[in-house]
Amino acid sequence: MNGQVLDRRALNRATLARQLLLDRHRIPVVDAVHALAGLNAQSAKDPYIGLWARLTDFHPDELADLLHSKQVVRSCLMRYTQHLVTADDFQVFRPVLGPILARVQRSGWGKRTEGVDLDELVDLGTAALRGRTLTRPELGKKLQERWPDHQATALGWTFQYLAPVVHPPPDGLWGRKGGATPFALAEDWLGVPPRAPDPAELILIYLAAFGPASLRDIHAWSGLSRLGDVVDALRPRLVTFRTESGVELFDLPDAPRPDPETPVPVRFLPEYDNLMVGFHDRSRVMTKEQQARVCVGAYIASTLLVDGFVHGMWKVEQVDGTAVLDVELFEPVPDPQAVESEGLQLLRFLAPDAADQRVRLT
C-alpha cells in the first residue's frame, strides 16, 4: 500500500468510517468517545449532537452517566480547547499537550502574572484543590491571597493551563446553563497518577480516528508542532499513501478504508465537529469556497453532510412551542426528502417538547 494515491472520495470514505458516519452504530458510548479521539466540547450540547449523529438510539443520559462515573472527562486539551475524552485517553493526551498549554498561558496571561512564581502557584493551587472541587473564581481568589496585586481571574486561568485538571459535573451536562467552571485535580478525580508523556501513543489514537492523515493534519488537530521525528520512528508500524497533489499520508495498516463509492446517509453535525477540526487540509469533506463560509475565524458552523460531503449549514430556532430547523444549502441536494426526514429526527432530539417541528431548506 505504501505510496498508493488516494483521491478525495477515498479519503472521504476512510475518514467517515473512522468517525462512525457511514452508518449509525450500536456500540457503548464510552467506546464511541474513544473511537472518535474525543469530541470538542466548547459548547456543552455539541458532543451530544455529535454522538446522536453517530449512534443508534443515543440518549443524553448515557453521556451524562459517563461523566458522573468518571469514565469520560471534560478538560482543556487539543488546540487548547475544551474536549470530552475517555479517562484513559485523558491520561495519554494531557501529559503530551502540557507544553503547548504552558505556551498558551504565557501568551494569554503572561503579562498579567509577571512576578508570580508559576511553580509555587501550581503547588498552592494543587494544595487548595486536593480532595475537593472549586470553581475557577473560587480558586483564583485563594491564589490571590498569596498574590494580592494580581487579578484572581489571571491566577485561576493560569492554574488551569499549567496543572492537569478536569471539570466535573455539572460541567458538560446536557441542558446546563451558565455557572462557573468547576475544577478538580485529575489525579484525585480519576484516582490514578499522571503518566509520562508518550506522543507516539497520541498519534496512534489520532490515526485510528482520523487517518489517513498528513503530518500537518496531526499538528492541526493536536495544536502541537515538531512531531516529524515521532512519526518517523513510527513508520515501521504504519502504512503510507499520497494525496493526488503528492502529500504523504500516514495510517494504521488494518484501519478501514472502504470503497470510495460506499453509500453514505444524510447527517447533521454540530458546531466544531471532529470532521471539521481534525485536519489541516479539509478538502476531503468540503471545498475551499465552502470552508470560507463554514470556518470563519475560530468559529466552525454546524454542517449538513450529503453523500459524505458538506452541502450546507444549519441552526435551530425555537419560539412559542415551535422548533424550526433552518438549513442553508450551498447547492441543490438530490434528495430533499432525505434531508427533511433526518432534520425532523434532529428536531425530535433537540426539541422533543416542541408541538410544531419544521425543516426549512433555503
Short mmCIF file of C-alpha atoms in Angstrom, two decimals:
data_model
loop_
_atom_site.label_atom_id
_atom_site.label_comp_id
_atom_site.label_asym_id
_atom_site.label_seq_id
_atom_site.Cartn_x
_atom_site.Cartn_y
_atom_site.Cartn_z
CA MET A 1 0.00 0.00 0.00
CA ASN A 2 2.93 2.35 0.61
CA GLY A 3 2.84 5.22 -1.86
CA GLN A 4 -0.63 4.43 -3.23
CA VAL A 5 -2.54 7.56 -4.29
CA LEU A 6 -5.88 8.17 -2.57
CA ASP A 7 -8.31 10.52 -4.28
CA ARG A 8 -10.77 12.79 -2.50
CA ARG A 9 -13.59 10.23 -2.34
CA ALA A 10 -11.29 7.53 -1.00
CA LEU A 11 -10.10 9.85 1.77
CA ASN A 12 -13.65 10.93 2.49
CA ARG A 13 -14.93 7.39 2.94
CA ALA A 14 -11.96 6.34 5.06
CA THR A 15 -12.50 9.32 7.35
CA LEU A 16 -16.25 8.75 7.61
CA ALA A 17 -15.62 5.12 8.55
CA ARG A 18 -13.27 6.16 11.39
CA GLN A 19 -15.66 8.87 12.52
CA LEU A 20 -18.64 6.48 12.69
CA LEU A 21 -20.52 8.32 9.95
CA LEU A 22 -21.03 5.61 7.33
CA ASP A 23 -23.98 4.42 9.38
CA ARG A 24 -25.28 4.71 12.92
CA HIS A 25 -23.60 2.28 15.30
CA ARG A 26 -24.92 0.31 18.25
CA ILE A 27 -21.85 0.45 20.49
CA PRO A 28 -21.27 1.68 24.07
CA VAL A 29 -20.98 5.46 24.24
CA VAL A 30 -17.61 5.27 26.00
CA ASP A 31 -16.29 3.18 23.09
CA ALA A 32 -17.56 5.78 20.64
CA VAL A 33 -15.85 8.63 22.51
CA HIS A 34 -12.57 6.71 22.33
CA ALA A 35 -13.04 5.80 18.66
CA LEU A 36 -13.56 9.48 17.87
CA ALA A 37 -10.44 10.52 19.85
CA GLY A 38 -12.74 12.72 21.93
CA LEU A 39 -15.26 15.38 20.98
CA ASN A 40 -14.92 19.15 21.03
CA ALA A 41 -16.93 20.46 23.97
CA GLN A 42 -16.65 24.23 23.79
CA SER A 43 -20.44 24.17 23.85
CA ALA A 44 -21.87 21.60 26.24
CA LYS A 45 -24.52 20.46 23.75
CA ASP A 46 -22.21 19.79 20.78
CA PRO A 47 -20.85 16.39 21.94
CA TYR A 48 -24.39 15.15 22.47
CA ILE A 49 -25.39 16.11 18.93
CA GLY A 50 -22.19 14.57 17.58
CA LEU A 51 -22.96 11.27 19.31
CA TRP A 52 -26.62 11.37 18.25
CA ALA A 53 -25.48 11.63 14.62
CA ARG A 54 -23.29 8.54 15.00
CA LEU A 55 -25.07 6.16 17.39
CA THR A 56 -28.34 4.25 17.31
CA ASP A 57 -30.93 5.39 19.87
CA PHE A 58 -28.47 7.64 21.70
CA HIS A 59 -29.91 9.38 24.78
CA PRO A 60 -28.20 12.31 26.56
CA ASP A 61 -28.34 10.48 29.89
CA GLU A 62 -25.88 7.91 28.54
CA LEU A 63 -23.14 10.54 28.23
CA ALA A 64 -24.15 12.23 31.49
CA ASP A 65 -23.79 8.90 33.30
CA LEU A 66 -20.26 8.50 31.92
CA LEU A 67 -19.32 11.97 33.20
CA HIS A 68 -20.70 11.17 36.66
CA SER A 69 -18.98 7.77 36.75
CA LYS A 70 -15.67 9.37 35.65
CA GLN A 71 -15.32 7.19 32.55
CA VAL A 72 -15.43 10.37 30.43
CA VAL A 73 -13.99 13.74 31.49
CA ARG A 74 -14.12 17.32 30.24
CA SER A 75 -10.84 19.21 30.10
CA CYS A 76 -8.77 21.72 28.13
CA LEU A 77 -6.82 19.59 25.65
CA MET A 78 -6.30 19.61 21.88
CA ARG A 79 -5.82 23.06 20.39
CA TYR A 80 -6.18 24.29 24.00
CA THR A 81 -9.98 23.98 23.77
CA GLN A 82 -12.45 22.03 25.88
CA HIS A 83 -12.97 18.38 24.93
CA LEU A 84 -14.74 15.32 26.23
CA VAL A 85 -12.42 12.31 26.23
CA THR A 86 -12.33 8.93 27.92
CA ALA A 87 -10.45 8.78 31.22
CA ASP A 88 -7.81 6.55 29.62
CA ASP A 89 -7.30 8.91 26.68
CA PHE A 90 -7.01 11.87 29.05
CA GLN A 91 -4.07 10.08 30.66
CA VAL A 92 -2.42 9.90 27.24
CA PHE A 93 -3.33 13.33 25.90
CA ARG A 94 -2.76 15.67 28.85
CA PRO A 95 0.95 14.92 29.50
CA VAL A 96 1.81 15.33 25.81
CA LEU A 97 -0.20 18.54 25.47
CA GLY A 98 1.21 20.10 28.64
CA PRO A 99 3.94 22.16 26.89
CA ILE A 100 1.52 23.80 24.45
CA LEU A 101 -0.89 24.64 27.28
CA ALA A 102 2.03 26.26 29.10
CA ARG A 103 2.77 28.33 25.97
CA VAL A 104 -0.85 29.42 25.85
CA GLN A 105 -0.58 30.57 29.44
CA ARG A 106 2.48 32.64 28.58
CA SER A 107 0.86 34.24 25.54
CA GLY A 108 -2.55 34.84 27.09
CA TRP A 109 -1.79 35.52 30.76
CA GLY A 110 1.98 36.01 30.95
CA LYS A 111 1.89 39.78 31.33
CA ARG A 112 -0.84 39.59 33.97
CA THR A 113 1.15 37.08 36.03
CA GLU A 114 4.52 38.85 35.93
CA GLY A 115 6.23 38.47 39.29
CA VAL A 116 4.34 35.27 40.11
CA ASP A 117 6.37 32.13 40.71
CA LEU A 118 4.42 29.75 38.49
CA ASP A 119 5.77 26.62 40.19
CA GLU A 120 4.62 27.99 43.53
CA LEU A 121 1.23 28.87 42.01
CA VAL A 122 0.77 25.29 40.83
CA ASP A 123 1.79 23.95 44.25
CA LEU A 124 -0.60 26.27 46.11
CA GLY A 125 -3.45 25.61 43.70
CA THR A 126 -2.90 21.87 43.95
CA ALA A 127 -2.98 22.05 47.74
CA ALA A 128 -6.18 24.13 47.63
CA LEU A 129 -7.89 21.60 45.35
CA ARG A 130 -6.63 18.45 46.98
CA GLY A 131 -9.62 16.26 47.78
CA ARG A 132 -12.29 18.75 46.71
CA THR A 133 -13.78 20.75 43.87
CA LEU A 134 -13.61 24.53 43.46
CA THR A 135 -14.82 26.83 40.71
CA ARG A 136 -12.28 28.87 38.78
CA PRO A 137 -13.26 32.13 40.59
CA GLU A 138 -13.00 30.39 43.97
CA LEU A 139 -9.58 29.01 43.16
CA GLY A 140 -8.46 32.37 41.75
CA LYS A 141 -9.41 34.12 44.99
CA LYS A 142 -7.50 31.61 47.06
CA LEU A 143 -4.41 32.16 44.91
CA GLN A 144 -4.93 35.91 45.17
CA GLU A 145 -4.33 35.64 48.92
CA ARG A 146 -0.70 34.92 48.03
CA TRP A 147 -0.50 37.46 45.19
CA PRO A 148 -2.97 40.26 46.15
CA ASP A 149 -1.65 42.59 43.45
CA HIS A 150 -2.68 40.22 40.66
CA GLN A 151 -6.11 39.51 39.20
CA ALA A 152 -7.84 36.42 40.54
CA THR A 153 -9.04 35.69 37.01
CA ALA A 154 -5.49 35.57 35.64
CA LEU A 155 -4.34 33.34 38.50
CA GLY A 156 -7.25 30.91 38.03
CA TRP A 157 -6.76 30.62 34.27
CA THR A 158 -3.02 30.19 34.73
CA PHE A 159 -3.59 27.23 37.02
CA GLN A 160 -5.98 25.66 34.52
CA TYR A 161 -3.33 25.74 31.80
CA LEU A 162 -0.41 24.61 33.96
CA ALA A 163 -1.95 21.85 36.08
CA PRO A 164 -3.74 18.64 35.00
CA VAL A 165 -7.34 19.42 35.93
CA VAL A 166 -10.75 18.20 34.82
CA HIS A 167 -14.13 19.90 35.02
CA PRO A 168 -16.55 17.58 36.86
CA PRO A 169 -20.35 17.58 36.53
CA PRO A 170 -22.49 19.61 36.36
CA ASP A 171 -19.97 20.90 33.80
CA GLY A 172 -20.56 19.24 30.44
CA LEU A 173 -24.11 18.08 31.19
CA TRP A 174 -26.96 18.36 28.68
CA GLY A 175 -29.09 21.43 29.36
CA ARG A 176 -26.74 23.07 31.85
CA LYS A 177 -26.85 26.85 31.54
CA GLY A 178 -24.24 29.23 32.89
CA GLY A 179 -22.39 28.75 36.13
CA ALA A 180 -18.69 28.95 36.87
CA THR A 181 -16.43 26.15 35.68
CA PRO A 182 -15.64 23.64 38.45
CA PHE A 183 -12.09 22.32 38.86
CA ALA A 184 -10.83 19.04 40.25
CA LEU A 185 -7.31 17.65 40.18
CA ALA A 186 -7.20 14.96 37.52
CA GLU A 187 -5.18 12.70 39.81
CA ASP A 188 -7.83 12.98 42.53
CA TRP A 189 -10.83 12.68 40.22
CA LEU A 190 -9.52 9.67 38.30
CA GLY A 191 -7.71 8.05 41.22
CA VAL A 192 -4.53 7.38 39.24
CA PRO A 193 -1.20 9.24 38.99
CA PRO A 194 -0.33 11.02 35.72
CA ARG A 195 1.54 9.07 33.06
CA ALA A 196 4.78 10.04 31.38
CA PRO A 197 4.34 11.85 28.03
CA ASP A 198 4.10 9.45 25.07
CA PRO A 199 3.46 11.41 21.86
CA ALA A 200 3.62 8.21 19.79
CA GLU A 201 0.55 6.83 21.57
CA LEU A 202 -1.32 10.08 20.98
CA ILE A 203 -0.50 9.90 17.25
CA LEU A 204 -1.70 6.30 17.01
CA ILE A 205 -5.02 7.23 18.65
CA TYR A 206 -5.34 10.13 16.23
CA LEU A 207 -4.68 7.99 13.15
CA ALA A 208 -7.21 5.38 14.29
CA ALA A 209 -9.83 8.14 14.46
CA PHE A 210 -8.82 10.36 11.52
CA GLY A 211 -6.42 8.56 9.20
CA PRO A 212 -5.08 8.52 6.58
CA ALA A 213 -3.61 11.89 7.55
CA SER A 214 -0.55 14.03 6.97
CA LEU A 215 1.92 15.35 9.50
CA ARG A 216 0.32 18.79 9.12
CA ASP A 217 -3.08 17.24 9.86
CA ILE A 218 -1.71 15.76 13.10
CA HIS A 219 -0.31 19.17 14.03
CA ALA A 220 -3.60 20.92 13.21
CA TRP A 221 -5.71 18.52 15.29
CA SER A 222 -3.44 18.45 18.32
CA GLY A 223 -2.13 22.01 18.30
CA LEU A 224 1.37 20.56 18.65
CA SER A 225 4.32 21.00 16.31
CA ARG A 226 7.63 19.27 15.56
CA LEU A 227 6.22 15.75 15.62
CA GLY A 228 8.13 14.68 12.50
CA ASP A 229 10.72 12.65 14.41
CA VAL A 230 8.00 10.82 16.33
CA VAL A 231 6.14 9.96 13.13
CA ASP A 232 9.38 8.80 11.50
CA ALA A 233 10.04 6.47 14.43
CA LEU A 234 6.54 5.03 13.97
CA ARG A 235 6.99 4.31 10.24
CA PRO A 236 7.63 0.56 10.72
CA ARG A 237 4.17 0.33 12.36
CA LEU A 238 2.38 2.43 9.73
CA VAL A 239 1.48 2.39 6.05
CA THR A 240 1.77 5.46 3.84
CA PHE A 241 -0.29 6.88 1.00
CA ARG A 242 -0.24 10.06 -1.04
CA THR A 243 -2.85 12.60 -1.99
CA GLU A 244 -3.37 13.47 -5.64
CA SER A 245 -1.15 16.51 -5.04
CA GLY A 246 1.65 14.35 -3.60
CA VAL A 247 1.27 14.96 0.16
CA GLU A 248 2.36 11.97 2.23
CA LEU A 249 -0.34 10.42 4.42
CA PHE A 250 0.11 8.02 7.35
CA ASP A 251 -2.27 5.34 8.57
CA LEU A 252 -2.61 2.17 10.60
CA PRO A 253 -2.23 -0.98 8.47
CA ASP A 254 -5.52 -2.62 9.48
CA ALA A 255 -7.69 0.51 9.65
CA PRO A 256 -10.81 0.59 7.45
CA ARG A 257 -10.56 2.22 4.04
CA PRO A 258 -13.90 1.48 2.35
CA ASP A 259 -14.75 1.54 -1.33
CA PRO A 260 -14.96 5.20 -2.44
CA GLU A 261 -18.48 4.52 -3.78
CA THR A 262 -19.81 3.29 -0.43
CA PRO A 263 -23.21 4.98 0.07
CA VAL A 264 -23.44 7.48 2.92
CA PRO A 265 -26.61 8.70 4.65
CA VAL A 266 -27.53 12.34 5.23
CA ARG A 267 -26.13 13.64 8.51
CA PHE A 268 -26.40 16.84 10.56
CA LEU A 269 -23.22 17.61 12.52
CA PRO A 270 -22.78 20.13 15.36
CA GLU A 271 -20.52 23.15 15.60
CA TYR A 272 -16.82 22.26 15.85
CA ASP A 273 -17.47 18.67 14.84
CA ASN A 274 -14.45 16.34 14.61
CA LEU A 275 -14.86 16.06 10.87
CA MET A 276 -14.14 19.78 10.50
CA VAL A 277 -11.41 20.26 13.13
CA GLY A 278 -9.40 17.08 12.62
CA PHE A 279 -7.35 18.20 9.61
CA HIS A 280 -5.18 20.94 8.20
CA ASP A 281 -6.44 20.04 4.72
CA ARG A 282 -10.24 19.81 4.93
CA SER A 283 -10.75 19.15 1.23
CA ARG A 284 -11.81 15.58 1.98
CA VAL A 285 -15.10 16.95 3.32
CA MET A 286 -15.56 20.40 1.76
CA THR A 287 -14.28 22.75 -0.93
CA LYS A 288 -12.25 25.88 -0.21
CA GLU A 289 -15.30 28.01 -1.05
CA GLN A 290 -17.44 26.08 1.42
CA GLN A 291 -14.73 26.22 4.07
CA ALA A 292 -14.68 30.01 3.81
CA ARG A 293 -18.34 30.00 4.87
CA VAL A 294 -18.24 27.20 7.43
CA CYS A 295 -14.98 28.19 9.16
CA VAL A 296 -14.99 31.89 10.00
CA GLY A 297 -12.07 32.83 12.23
CA ALA A 298 -12.08 30.39 15.13
CA TYR A 299 -15.77 29.60 14.65
CA ILE A 300 -16.93 26.44 12.84
CA ALA A 301 -20.60 26.21 11.96
CA SER A 302 -22.99 23.28 12.22
CA THR A 303 -22.97 21.42 8.92
CA LEU A 304 -25.10 19.20 6.72
CA LEU A 305 -23.45 16.21 5.02
CA VAL A 306 -24.90 14.81 1.79
CA ASP A 307 -23.04 11.89 0.21
CA GLY A 308 -20.39 12.42 2.87
CA PHE A 309 -19.54 15.99 1.85
CA VAL A 310 -20.58 19.36 3.28
CA HIS A 311 -23.67 20.67 1.49
CA GLY A 312 -24.85 23.37 3.87
CA MET A 313 -25.11 24.83 7.36
CA TRP A 314 -27.95 24.67 9.86
CA LYS A 315 -29.36 26.17 13.05
CA VAL A 316 -32.46 25.62 15.17
CA GLU A 317 -34.80 28.38 16.31
CA GLN A 318 -37.45 27.78 18.99
CA VAL A 319 -40.29 30.21 19.62
CA ASP A 320 -43.57 29.56 21.47
CA GLY A 321 -43.64 25.81 21.08
CA THR A 322 -42.38 25.85 17.50
CA ALA A 323 -38.95 24.47 16.57
CA VAL A 324 -37.63 25.28 13.10
CA LEU A 325 -34.51 23.73 11.61
CA ASP A 326 -33.17 26.26 9.12
CA VAL A 327 -30.87 24.63 6.56
CA GLU A 328 -28.85 26.91 4.29
CA LEU A 329 -27.90 24.78 1.29
CA PHE A 330 -24.74 25.55 -0.66
CA GLU A 331 -26.19 23.77 -3.70
CA PRO A 332 -29.32 21.75 -4.52
CA VAL A 333 -29.47 18.28 -2.97
CA PRO A 334 -30.53 15.23 -4.97
CA ASP A 335 -33.00 14.02 -2.31
CA PRO A 336 -34.56 16.88 -0.32
CA GLN A 337 -36.92 14.41 1.35
CA ALA A 338 -33.97 12.56 2.93
CA VAL A 339 -32.65 15.85 4.30
CA GLU A 340 -36.06 16.76 5.72
CA SER A 341 -36.52 13.32 7.26
CA GLU A 342 -33.13 13.42 9.02
CA GLY A 343 -33.82 17.04 10.02
CA LEU A 344 -37.06 16.07 11.74
CA GLN A 345 -35.20 13.38 13.68
CA LEU A 346 -32.72 16.04 14.79
CA LEU A 347 -35.58 18.26 15.97
CA ARG A 348 -37.10 15.40 17.93
CA PHE A 349 -33.73 15.03 19.66
CA LEU A 350 -33.07 18.72 20.28
CA ALA A 351 -36.63 19.97 20.91
CA PRO A 352 -38.72 16.95 21.96
CA ASP A 353 -41.34 19.13 23.67
CA ALA A 354 -41.98 21.40 20.69
CA ALA A 355 -45.55 20.88 19.47
CA ASP A 356 -44.66 22.12 15.98
CA GLN A 357 -41.44 20.93 14.33
CA ARG A 358 -40.43 22.08 10.86
CA VAL A 359 -37.50 21.81 8.50
CA ARG A 360 -36.86 24.74 6.18
CA LEU A 361 -34.44 24.38 3.26
CA THR A 362 -33.15 27.63 1.72
#
